[in-house]
PDB file of C-alpha atoms in Angstrom:
ATOM      1  CA  MET A1276      75.869  12.667 152.824  1.00 90.00           C
ATOM      2  CA  THR A1277      74.218  11.153 149.796  1.00 91.00           C
ATOM      3  CA  LEU A1278      75.003  12.133 146.241  1.00 88.00           C
ATOM      4  CA  GLY A1279      71.562  13.752 145.945  1.00 91.00           C
ATOM      5  CA  GLU A1280      72.123  15.789 149.110  1.00 92.00           C
ATOM      6  CA  PHE A1281      75.369  17.114 147.723  1.00 92.00           C
ATOM      7  CA  ILE A1282      73.642  18.088 144.472  1.00 92.00           C
ATOM      8  CA  SER A1283      70.980  20.009 146.413  1.00 93.00           C
ATOM      9  CA  LEU A1284      73.587  21.737 148.598  1.00 94.00           C
ATOM     10  CA  ALA A1285      75.811  22.650 145.679  1.00 94.00           C
ATOM     11  CA  GLN A1286      72.891  23.903 143.608  1.00 94.00           C
ATOM     12  CA  LYS A1287      71.680  26.108 146.472  1.00 95.00           C
ATOM     13  CA  GLU A1288      75.088  27.620 147.255  1.00 96.00           C
ATOM     14  CA  LEU A1289      76.011  28.176 143.622  1.00 95.00           C
ATOM     15  CA  ARG A1290      72.695  29.905 142.968  1.00 95.00           C
ATOM     16  CA  GLU A1291      73.179  32.164 145.982  1.00 95.00           C
ATOM     17  CA  VAL A1292      76.477  33.525 144.655  1.00 93.00           C
ATOM     18  CA  GLY A1293      75.045  34.152 141.200  1.00 92.00           C
ATOM     19  CA  PHE A1294      75.841  31.166 138.962  1.00 91.00           C
ATOM     20  CA  GLU A1295      73.391  31.027 136.071  1.00 91.00           C
ATOM     21  CA  SER A1296      73.249  27.214 135.796  1.00 94.00           C
ATOM     22  CA  PRO A1297      73.871  25.890 139.323  1.00 94.00           C
ATOM     23  CA  LEU A1298      72.417  22.421 138.700  1.00 93.00           C
ATOM     24  CA  SER A1299      74.520  21.933 135.593  1.00 94.00           C
ATOM     25  CA  GLU A1300      77.605  23.083 137.516  1.00 93.00           C
ATOM     26  CA  ALA A1301      76.885  20.608 140.334  1.00 93.00           C
ATOM     27  CA  HIS A1302      76.338  17.751 137.887  1.00 92.00           C
ATOM     28  CA  TYR A1303      79.569  18.579 136.053  1.00 93.00           C
ATOM     29  CA  LEU A1304      81.645  18.530 139.231  1.00 92.00           C
ATOM     30  CA  LEU A1305      80.173  15.201 140.264  1.00 91.00           C
ATOM     31  CA  SER A1306      80.562  13.554 136.898  1.00 92.00           C
ATOM     32  CA  GLN A1307      84.150  14.667 136.385  1.00 93.00           C
ATOM     33  CA  LEU A1308      85.493  14.232 139.918  1.00 93.00           C
ATOM     34  CA  LEU A1309      83.778  10.914 140.679  1.00 91.00           C
ATOM     35  CA  GLY A1310      83.644   9.486 137.162  1.00 90.00           C
ATOM     36  CA  ILE A1311      79.859   9.114 137.086  1.00 87.00           C
ATOM     37  CA  GLU A1312      78.137   9.642 133.750  1.00 88.00           C
ATOM     38  CA  ARG A1313      75.778  12.597 133.945  1.00 83.00           C
ATOM     39  CA  SER A1314      72.925  10.435 132.622  1.00 80.00           C
ATOM     40  CA  ARG A1315      73.275   8.196 135.706  1.00 83.00           C
ATOM     41  CA  LEU A1316      73.331  10.920 138.362  1.00 83.00           C
ATOM     42  CA  VAL A1317      69.573  10.767 139.020  1.00 76.00           C
ATOM     43  CA  VAL A1318      69.722   6.998 139.439  1.00 75.00           C
ATOM     44  CA  CYS A1319      72.634   7.303 141.887  1.00 77.00           C
ATOM     45  CA  GLU A1320      71.212  10.106 144.046  1.00 84.00           C
ATOM     46  CA  THR A1321      70.496   7.832 147.028  1.00 86.00           C
ATOM     47  CA  GLU A1322      74.051   6.472 147.160  1.00 88.00           C
ATOM     48  CA  THR A1323      76.111   7.534 150.169  1.00 91.00           C
ATOM     49  CA  LEU A1324      79.360   9.328 149.426  1.00 91.00           C
ATOM     50  CA  SER A1325      82.518   8.009 150.998  1.00 92.00           C
ATOM     51  CA  GLU A1326      84.349  10.372 153.325  1.00 93.00           C
ATOM     52  CA  SER A1327      87.129  10.915 150.798  1.00 94.00           C
ATOM     53  CA  ASP A1328      84.683  11.609 147.964  1.00 92.00           C
ATOM     54  CA  GLU A1329      82.667  13.986 150.133  1.00 94.00           C
ATOM     55  CA  ASN A1330      85.820  15.891 151.097  1.00 95.00           C
ATOM     56  CA  LYS A1331      86.905  16.026 147.447  1.00 95.00           C
ATOM     57  CA  LEU A1332      83.544  17.402 146.361  1.00 95.00           C
ATOM     58  CA  GLN A1333      83.306  19.904 149.203  1.00 96.00           C
ATOM     59  CA  GLY A1334      86.773  21.215 148.377  1.00 96.00           C
ATOM     60  CA  ALA A1335      85.904  21.499 144.697  1.00 96.00           C
ATOM     61  CA  LEU A1336      82.629  23.263 145.491  1.00 96.00           C
ATOM     62  CA  GLU A1337      84.404  25.785 147.697  1.00 97.00           C
ATOM     63  CA  ARG A1338      86.880  26.535 144.909  1.00 97.00           C
ATOM     64  CA  ARG A1339      84.043  27.008 142.429  1.00 97.00           C
ATOM     65  CA  LEU A1340      82.115  29.252 144.818  1.00 97.00           C
ATOM     66  CA  ASN A1341      85.204  31.460 144.942  1.00 95.00           C
ATOM     67  CA  GLY A1342      85.104  31.770 141.161  1.00 95.00           C
ATOM     68  CA  GLU A1343      87.964  29.450 140.239  1.00 97.00           C
ATOM     69  CA  PRO A1344      87.604  28.137 136.665  1.00 97.00           C
ATOM     70  CA  LEU A1345      86.218  24.630 136.294  1.00 96.00           C
ATOM     71  CA  ALA A1346      89.201  23.579 134.181  1.00 97.00           C
ATOM     72  CA  TYR A1347      91.569  24.102 137.119  1.00 98.00           C
ATOM     73  CA  ILE A1348      89.259  22.265 139.498  1.00 97.00           C
ATOM     74  CA  VAL A1349      88.800  19.147 137.340  1.00 96.00           C
ATOM     75  CA  GLY A1350      92.320  19.355 135.865  1.00 97.00           C
ATOM     76  CA  PHE A1351      91.598  19.392 132.143  1.00 97.00           C
ATOM     77  CA  LYS A1352      90.038  21.281 129.264  1.00 97.00           C
ATOM     78  CA  ASP A1353      88.731  19.848 125.993  1.00 97.00           C
ATOM     79  CA  PHE A1354      90.124  21.571 122.907  1.00 98.00           C
ATOM     80  CA  PHE A1355      89.590  20.714 119.237  1.00 97.00           C
ATOM     81  CA  LYS A1356      89.366  16.886 119.282  1.00 96.00           C
ATOM     82  CA  TYR A1357      91.466  16.288 122.368  1.00 98.00           C
ATOM     83  CA  ARG A1358      91.595  16.643 126.137  1.00 97.00           C
ATOM     84  CA  PHE A1359      94.445  18.644 127.671  1.00 98.00           C
ATOM     85  CA  LYS A1360      95.676  18.679 131.227  1.00 98.00           C
ATOM     86  CA  VAL A1361      95.692  22.126 132.803  1.00 98.00           C
ATOM     87  CA  ARG A1362      96.386  23.451 136.263  1.00 97.00           C
ATOM     88  CA  PRO A1363      96.790  26.867 137.899  1.00 97.00           C
ATOM     89  CA  GLY A1364      99.601  28.747 136.205  1.00 97.00           C
ATOM     90  CA  VAL A1365      98.648  27.506 132.730  1.00 98.00           C
ATOM     91  CA  LEU A1366      96.394  29.469 130.388  1.00 98.00           C
ATOM     92  CA  ILE A1367      93.079  27.662 129.890  1.00 98.00           C
ATOM     93  CA  PRO A1368      92.453  26.804 126.200  1.00 98.00           C
ATOM     94  CA  ARG A1369      89.651  28.792 124.579  1.00 96.00           C
ATOM     95  CA  PRO A1370      87.257  27.643 121.854  1.00 96.00           C
ATOM     96  CA  GLU A1371      88.207  30.575 119.616  1.00 96.00           C
ATOM     97  CA  THR A1372      91.834  29.451 119.644  1.00 97.00           C
ATOM     98  CA  GLU A1373      90.752  26.317 117.769  1.00 98.00           C
ATOM     99  CA  LEU A1374      90.556  28.596 114.717  1.00 97.00           C
ATOM    100  CA  ILE A1375      94.355  28.489 114.498  1.00 98.00           C
ATOM    101  CA  VAL A1376      94.272  24.696 114.307  1.00 98.00           C
ATOM    102  CA  GLU A1377      91.481  24.683 111.736  1.00 97.00           C
ATOM    103  CA  GLU A1378      93.151  27.273 109.506  1.00 97.00           C
ATOM    104  CA  ALA A1379      96.543  25.557 109.686  1.00 97.00           C
ATOM    105  CA  LEU A1380      94.969  22.258 108.640  1.00 98.00           C
ATOM    106  CA  LYS A1381      93.180  23.930 105.724  1.00 96.00           C
ATOM    107  CA  ARG A1382      96.427  25.381 104.423  1.00 94.00           C
ATOM    108  CA  LYS A1383      98.656  22.396 105.112  1.00 95.00           C
ATOM    109  CA  PRO A1384      96.557  19.213 105.260  1.00 94.00           C
ATOM    110  CA  ASN A1385      99.541  16.877 104.913  1.00 94.00           C
ATOM    111  CA  PHE A1386     102.314  18.783 106.658  1.00 96.00           C
ATOM    112  CA  THR A1387     105.501  16.763 107.232  1.00 96.00           C
ATOM    113  CA  SER A1388     108.106  19.249 108.492  1.00 94.00           C
ATOM    114  CA  THR A1389     109.020  20.929 111.781  1.00 94.00           C
ATOM    115  CA  PHE A1390     106.825  23.782 112.971  1.00 96.00           C
ATOM    116  CA  LEU A1391     106.865  26.157 115.938  1.00 96.00           C
ATOM    117  CA  ASP A1392     104.313  26.849 118.665  1.00 97.00           C
ATOM    118  CA  LEU A1393     105.182  30.128 120.419  1.00 97.00           C
ATOM    119  CA  GLY A1394     103.630  30.669 123.840  1.00 96.00           C
ATOM    120  CA  CYS A1395     102.396  27.099 123.897  1.00 97.00           C
ATOM    121  CA  GLY A1396     100.628  27.159 127.289  1.00 97.00           C
ATOM    122  CA  SER A1397      99.139  23.669 127.682  1.00 98.00           C
ATOM    123  CA  GLY A1398     100.379  22.723 124.208  1.00 98.00           C
ATOM    124  CA  CYS A1399      96.817  22.670 122.897  1.00 98.00           C
ATOM    125  CA  ILE A1400      97.553  24.292 119.517  1.00 98.00           C
ATOM    126  CA  GLY A1401     100.807  22.576 118.617  1.00 98.00           C
ATOM    127  CA  LEU A1402      99.926  19.143 119.955  1.00 98.00           C
ATOM    128  CA  SER A1403      96.495  19.165 118.284  1.00 98.00           C
ATOM    129  CA  LEU A1404      98.213  19.841 114.969  1.00 98.00           C
ATOM    130  CA  LEU A1405     100.931  17.280 115.648  1.00 98.00           C
ATOM    131  CA  LYS A1406      98.263  14.657 116.300  1.00 98.00           C
ATOM    132  CA  GLU A1407      96.729  15.436 112.895  1.00 98.00           C
ATOM    133  CA  TRP A1408     100.128  15.403 111.125  1.00 98.00           C
ATOM    134  CA  PRO A1409     101.748  12.013 111.860  1.00 97.00           C
ATOM    135  CA  LYS A1410     104.976  12.889 110.031  1.00 97.00           C
ATOM    136  CA  ALA A1411     105.502  16.386 111.436  1.00 97.00           C
ATOM    137  CA  ASN A1412     107.652  17.550 114.366  1.00 96.00           C
ATOM    138  CA  LEU A1413     107.026  20.309 116.878  1.00 97.00           C
ATOM    139  CA  ILE A1414     109.133  22.814 118.781  1.00 95.00           C
ATOM    140  CA  ALA A1415     107.017  24.422 121.517  1.00 96.00           C
ATOM    141  CA  ILE A1416     108.166  27.355 123.655  1.00 96.00           C
ATOM    142  CA  ASP A1417     106.777  28.950 126.796  1.00 97.00           C
ATOM    143  CA  GLN A1418     108.387  31.146 129.417  1.00 95.00           C
ATOM    144  CA  SER A1419     106.361  29.543 132.218  1.00 97.00           C
ATOM    145  CA  PRO A1420     107.974  26.480 133.859  1.00 97.00           C
ATOM    146  CA  ILE A1421     104.501  25.201 134.744  1.00 97.00           C
ATOM    147  CA  ALA A1422     103.260  25.576 131.170  1.00 98.00           C
ATOM    148  CA  ALA A1423     106.341  23.835 129.747  1.00 97.00           C
ATOM    149  CA  GLU A1424     105.884  20.974 132.208  1.00 98.00           C
ATOM    150  CA  VAL A1425     102.183  20.599 131.400  1.00 98.00           C
ATOM    151  CA  THR A1426     102.908  20.649 127.652  1.00 98.00           C
ATOM    152  CA  ARG A1427     105.396  17.795 128.154  1.00 98.00           C
ATOM    153  CA  GLU A1428     102.816  15.866 130.184  1.00 98.00           C
ATOM    154  CA  ASN A1429     100.225  16.352 127.454  1.00 98.00           C
ATOM    155  CA  ALA A1430     102.713  15.291 124.781  1.00 98.00           C
ATOM    156  CA  ILE A1431     103.380  12.075 126.706  1.00 98.00           C
ATOM    157  CA  SER A1432      99.701  11.289 127.318  1.00 97.00           C
ATOM    158  CA  MET A1433      98.917  11.900 123.626  1.00 98.00           C
ATOM    159  CA  GLY A1434     101.788   9.707 122.413  1.00 97.00           C
ATOM    160  CA  LEU A1435     103.620  12.678 120.888  1.00 98.00           C
ATOM    161  CA  PHE A1436     106.661  13.048 123.101  1.00 96.00           C
ATOM    162  CA  ASP A1437     109.072  11.575 120.548  1.00 97.00           C
ATOM    163  CA  ARG A1438     108.041  14.151 117.921  1.00 97.00           C
ATOM    164  CA  SER A1439     108.019  17.218 120.144  1.00 97.00           C
ATOM    165  CA  VAL A1440     110.596  19.399 121.870  1.00 94.00           C
ATOM    166  CA  VAL A1441     109.419  21.716 124.644  1.00 96.00           C
ATOM    167  CA  MET A1442     111.652  24.668 125.461  1.00 94.00           C
ATOM    168  CA  GLU A1443     111.215  26.595 128.715  1.00 94.00           C
ATOM    169  CA  GLY A1444     112.009  30.279 128.449  1.00 92.00           C
ATOM    170  CA  SER A1445     111.046  33.435 126.615  1.00 91.00           C
ATOM    171  CA  VAL A1446     110.566  33.343 122.869  1.00 90.00           C
ATOM    172  CA  GLU A1447     113.084  36.177 122.579  1.00 88.00           C
ATOM    173  CA  GLY A1448     115.603  34.231 124.660  1.00 85.00           C
ATOM    174  CA  PHE A1449     115.454  31.258 122.306  1.00 83.00           C
ATOM    175  CA  ALA A1450     115.701  33.287 119.101  1.00 78.00           C
ATOM    176  CA  GLU A1451     119.392  32.499 118.579  1.00 74.00           C
ATOM    177  CA  ASP A1452     118.912  28.816 119.443  1.00 75.00           C
ATOM    178  CA  LEU A1453     116.072  28.589 116.943  1.00 73.00           C
ATOM    179  CA  HIS A1454     118.313  29.954 114.214  1.00 68.00           C
ATOM    180  CA  LYS A1455     120.934  27.318 115.022  1.00 70.00           C
ATOM    181  CA  ASN A1456     118.539  24.387 115.355  1.00 69.00           C
ATOM    182  CA  LEU A1457     116.464  25.189 112.295  1.00 73.00           C
ATOM    183  CA  GLY A1458     119.378  26.042 110.023  1.00 65.00           C
ATOM    184  CA  ALA A1459     119.388  28.536 107.192  1.00 66.00           C
ATOM    185  CA  ASP A1460     116.178  27.227 105.660  1.00 74.00           C
ATOM    186  CA  GLY A1461     113.954  28.064 108.642  1.00 85.00           C
ATOM    187  CA  VAL A1462     110.388  26.746 108.966  1.00 92.00           C
ATOM    188  CA  GLU A1463     107.252  26.782 106.836  1.00 94.00           C
ATOM    189  CA  LEU A1464     104.806  27.261 109.694  1.00 97.00           C
ATOM    190  CA  VAL A1465     104.558  29.114 113.010  1.00 97.00           C
ATOM    191  CA  VAL A1466     101.527  29.162 115.316  1.00 98.00           C
ATOM    192  CA  ALA A1467     101.366  31.582 118.207  1.00 97.00           C
ATOM    193  CA  ASN A1468      99.118  32.731 121.019  1.00 97.00           C
ATOM    194  CA  PRO A1469     101.003  35.703 122.482  1.00 97.00           C
ATOM    195  CA  PRO A1470      99.846  37.756 125.456  1.00 97.00           C
ATOM    196  CA  TYR A1471      97.860  40.526 123.788  1.00 96.00           C
ATOM    197  CA  ILE A1472      95.590  42.183 126.356  1.00 96.00           C
ATOM    198  CA  ASP A1473      96.346  45.788 127.215  1.00 95.00           C
ATOM    199  CA  ARG A1474      97.229  46.032 130.913  1.00 94.00           C
ATOM    200  CA  ALA A1475      94.699  48.861 131.236  1.00 92.00           C
ATOM    201  CA  ASP A1476      91.852  46.891 129.658  1.00 92.00           C
ATOM    202  CA  THR A1477      88.907  46.862 132.058  1.00 91.00           C
ATOM    203  CA  ARG A1478      86.924  44.312 130.043  1.00 91.00           C
ATOM    204  CA  VAL A1479      88.841  41.330 131.450  1.00 94.00           C
ATOM    205  CA  GLU A1480      86.494  39.075 133.400  1.00 94.00           C
ATOM    206  CA  PRO A1481      87.219  39.076 137.158  1.00 93.00           C
ATOM    207  CA  HIS A1482      87.761  35.319 137.395  1.00 94.00           C
ATOM    208  CA  VAL A1483      90.220  35.432 134.484  1.00 96.00           C
ATOM    209  CA  PHE A1484      92.152  38.293 136.086  1.00 96.00           C
ATOM    210  CA  ARG A1485      92.197  36.584 139.465  1.00 96.00           C
ATOM    211  CA  TYR A1486      93.123  33.039 138.480  1.00 97.00           C
ATOM    212  CA  GLU A1487      94.842  32.839 135.098  1.00 98.00           C
ATOM    213  CA  PRO A1488      98.536  33.651 134.552  1.00 97.00           C
ATOM    214  CA  HIS A1489      99.033  37.341 133.794  1.00 97.00           C
ATOM    215  CA  GLU A1490     102.217  36.705 131.822  1.00 96.00           C
ATOM    216  CA  ALA A1491     100.114  34.741 129.307  1.00 97.00           C
ATOM    217  CA  LEU A1492      97.387  37.399 129.132  1.00 97.00           C
ATOM    218  CA  PHE A1493      98.807  40.902 129.345  1.00 96.00           C
ATOM    219  CA  ALA A1494     101.410  42.822 127.365  1.00 96.00           C
ATOM    220  CA  ASP A1495     102.799  46.347 127.271  1.00 94.00           C
ATOM    221  CA  GLN A1496     102.410  48.836 124.397  1.00 93.00           C
ATOM    222  CA  ASP A1497      98.617  48.568 124.371  1.00 92.00           C
ATOM    223  CA  GLY A1498      98.897  44.782 124.335  1.00 94.00           C
ATOM    224  CA  LEU A1499     101.124  44.705 121.245  1.00 94.00           C
ATOM    225  CA  ALA A1500     104.607  44.300 122.729  1.00 95.00           C
ATOM    226  CA  ALA A1501     104.803  40.512 122.434  1.00 95.00           C
ATOM    227  CA  ILE A1502     103.111  40.493 119.025  1.00 95.00           C
ATOM    228  CA  TRP A1503     105.725  42.822 117.518  1.00 95.00           C
ATOM    229  CA  SER A1504     108.613  41.103 119.277  1.00 94.00           C
ATOM    230  CA  TRP A1505     107.512  37.641 118.135  1.00 95.00           C
ATOM    231  CA  LEU A1506     106.797  38.805 114.594  1.00 94.00           C
ATOM    232  CA  GLY A1507     110.358  40.077 114.388  1.00 92.00           C
ATOM    233  CA  ILE A1508     111.607  36.585 115.257  1.00 92.00           C
ATOM    234  CA  VAL A1509     109.127  34.991 112.860  1.00 93.00           C
ATOM    235  CA  GLU A1510     110.419  37.201 110.066  1.00 92.00           C
ATOM    236  CA  ALA A1511     113.921  35.832 110.641  1.00 88.00           C
ATOM    237  CA  ILE A1512     113.021  32.124 110.764  1.00 90.00           C
ATOM    238  CA  LEU A1513     110.038  31.783 108.412  1.00 93.00           C
ATOM    239  CA  LYS A1514     110.762  30.491 104.928  1.00 92.00           C
ATOM    240  CA  PRO A1515     109.681  32.570 101.919  1.00 91.00           C
ATOM    241  CA  ASN A1516     105.988  31.802 101.325  1.00 90.00           C
ATOM    242  CA  GLY A1517     105.793  30.376 104.819  1.00 94.00           C
ATOM    243  CA  VAL A1518     102.809  31.169 107.032  1.00 96.00           C
ATOM    244  CA  ALA A1519     102.363  32.306 110.618  1.00 97.00           C
ATOM    245  CA  LEU A1520      99.044  32.206 112.457  1.00 98.00           C
ATOM    246  CA  PHE A1521      98.724  34.561 115.445  1.00 97.00           C
ATOM    247  CA  GLU A1522      95.834  34.962 117.848  1.00 97.00           C
ATOM    248  CA  ILE A1523      95.213  38.655 118.543  1.00 96.00           C
ATOM    249  CA  GLY A1524      92.937  40.991 120.455  1.00 92.00           C
ATOM    250  CA  THR A1525      89.685  42.173 118.946  1.00 87.00           C
ATOM    251  CA  ASP A1526      90.908  45.700 118.122  1.00 88.00           C
ATOM    252  CA  GLN A1527      94.476  44.941 116.993  1.00 93.00           C
ATOM    253  CA  ALA A1528      94.170  43.494 113.464  1.00 91.00           C
ATOM    254  CA  GLU A1529      93.933  46.770 111.557  1.00 89.00           C
ATOM    255  CA  LEU A1530      96.851  48.302 113.451  1.00 90.00           C
ATOM    256  CA  VAL A1531      99.119  45.313 112.824  1.00 92.00           C
ATOM    257  CA  ASP A1532      98.047  45.168 109.191  1.00 91.00           C
ATOM    258  CA  THR A1533      98.877  48.859 108.757  1.00 90.00           C
ATOM    259  CA  LYS A1534     102.257  48.831 110.500  1.00 91.00           C
ATOM    260  CA  ILE A1535     103.655  45.425 109.544  1.00 92.00           C
ATOM    261  CA  VAL A1536     105.214  46.742 106.333  1.00 86.00           C
ATOM    262  CA  LYS A1537     107.387  49.079 108.386  1.00 89.00           C
ATOM    263  CA  MET A1538     107.954  46.859 111.420  1.00 90.00           C
ATOM    264  CA  CYS A1539     108.592  43.593 109.531  1.00 92.00           C
ATOM    265  CA  PRO A1540     109.232  44.422 105.826  1.00 92.00           C
ATOM    266  CA  SER A1541     109.258  40.777 104.672  1.00 93.00           C
ATOM    267  CA  LEU A1542     105.884  39.946 106.240  1.00 94.00           C
ATOM    268  CA  ARG A1543     102.366  40.720 105.066  1.00 94.00           C
ATOM    269  CA  VAL A1544      98.940  40.096 106.576  1.00 94.00           C
ATOM    270  CA  GLU A1545      97.180  37.745 104.168  1.00 94.00           C
ATOM    271  CA  GLN A1546      93.889  37.381 106.011  1.00 94.00           C
ATOM    272  CA  ILE A1547      92.089  38.279 109.216  1.00 95.00           C
ATOM    273  CA  ILE A1548      89.855  35.507 110.587  1.00 95.00           C
ATOM    274  CA  LYS A1549      86.890  36.406 112.777  1.00 94.00           C
ATOM    275  CA  ASP A1550      85.631  34.260 115.632  1.00 94.00           C
ATOM    276  CA  LEU A1551      82.014  33.142 116.056  1.00 91.00           C
ATOM    277  CA  SER A1552      81.197  36.441 117.760  1.00 92.00           C
ATOM    278  CA  GLY A1553      82.329  38.349 114.669  1.00 93.00           C
ATOM    279  CA  ARG A1554      85.469  39.708 116.340  1.00 93.00           C
ATOM    280  CA  ASP A1555      88.872  39.775 114.659  1.00 93.00           C
ATOM    281  CA  ARG A1556      90.734  36.846 116.211  1.00 95.00           C
ATOM    282  CA  ILE A1557      93.419  35.285 113.989  1.00 96.00           C
ATOM    283  CA  LEU A1558      96.031  36.953 111.801  1.00 96.00           C
ATOM    284  CA  ILE A1559      97.354  34.866 108.908  1.00 96.00           C
ATOM    285  CA  ILE A1560     100.733  36.256 107.920  1.00 96.00           C
ATOM    286  CA  ASN A1561     102.961  35.340 104.986  1.00 95.00           C
ATOM    287  CA  ARG A1562     106.626  35.948 104.370  1.00 93.00           C
ATOM    288  CA  ILE A1563     106.831  37.368 100.861  1.00 87.00           C
ATOM    289  CA  ARG A1564     110.603  37.199 100.360  1.00 78.00           C
TER     290      ARG A1564
END
């Protein structure tokens, strides 16, 4: 099979199952899996694929036809300025999550202390910030063994392993250890991407529900269980005037803003950041005392 024949086959099969941009999908698989620049694909169409390359592409095409996310198939996802390894079992970084990185950098352009990344997933938030802050240190936590392993791999590939500690387990389970390790002073900054989707939410895209880790997506109490639990820990370890940046669901900001005075008396919602679609996406929270 030639490269051009594979493109035609992939385009046809992807179109038949409803992909909106089948040619672009086929080109992306080829360029990423075989290392061919997309601008050269037309020139290379007459080249014959090796047996191993053909098998690799056929396997990838079958996975894509079944709806598996491209990031899992090619093994990475670009986020902010960097490329992060991902694999099944790890939440795929989203563009809207970059808002946490951008807002943290606005508020602390020259940060030099230790900060926390709760629910780190691939490490995309914490490691992106650590790369921008050459004198800072990171403690990243995730309950998923796969996510913790991938975060370590990303830290190594980005040259950040010596300035990062990755802890495998629930945020709640490490609360006491965090108190001990951080001392009485606590931290100035926490970033977090908790599971926040209501388990009854029917708006979740089928491929997300089928392939991405549910423990990183869904939470009890209308999607708020992890948010309240983690905010309680943040209240205990955040320094006065410190800041926490939480990603949230589109209909949760007002509720958290209203109830935080009662649930976490030392914390206040300073600002709600909307994503490019105009939906509430990031809570910026301060500790006032």
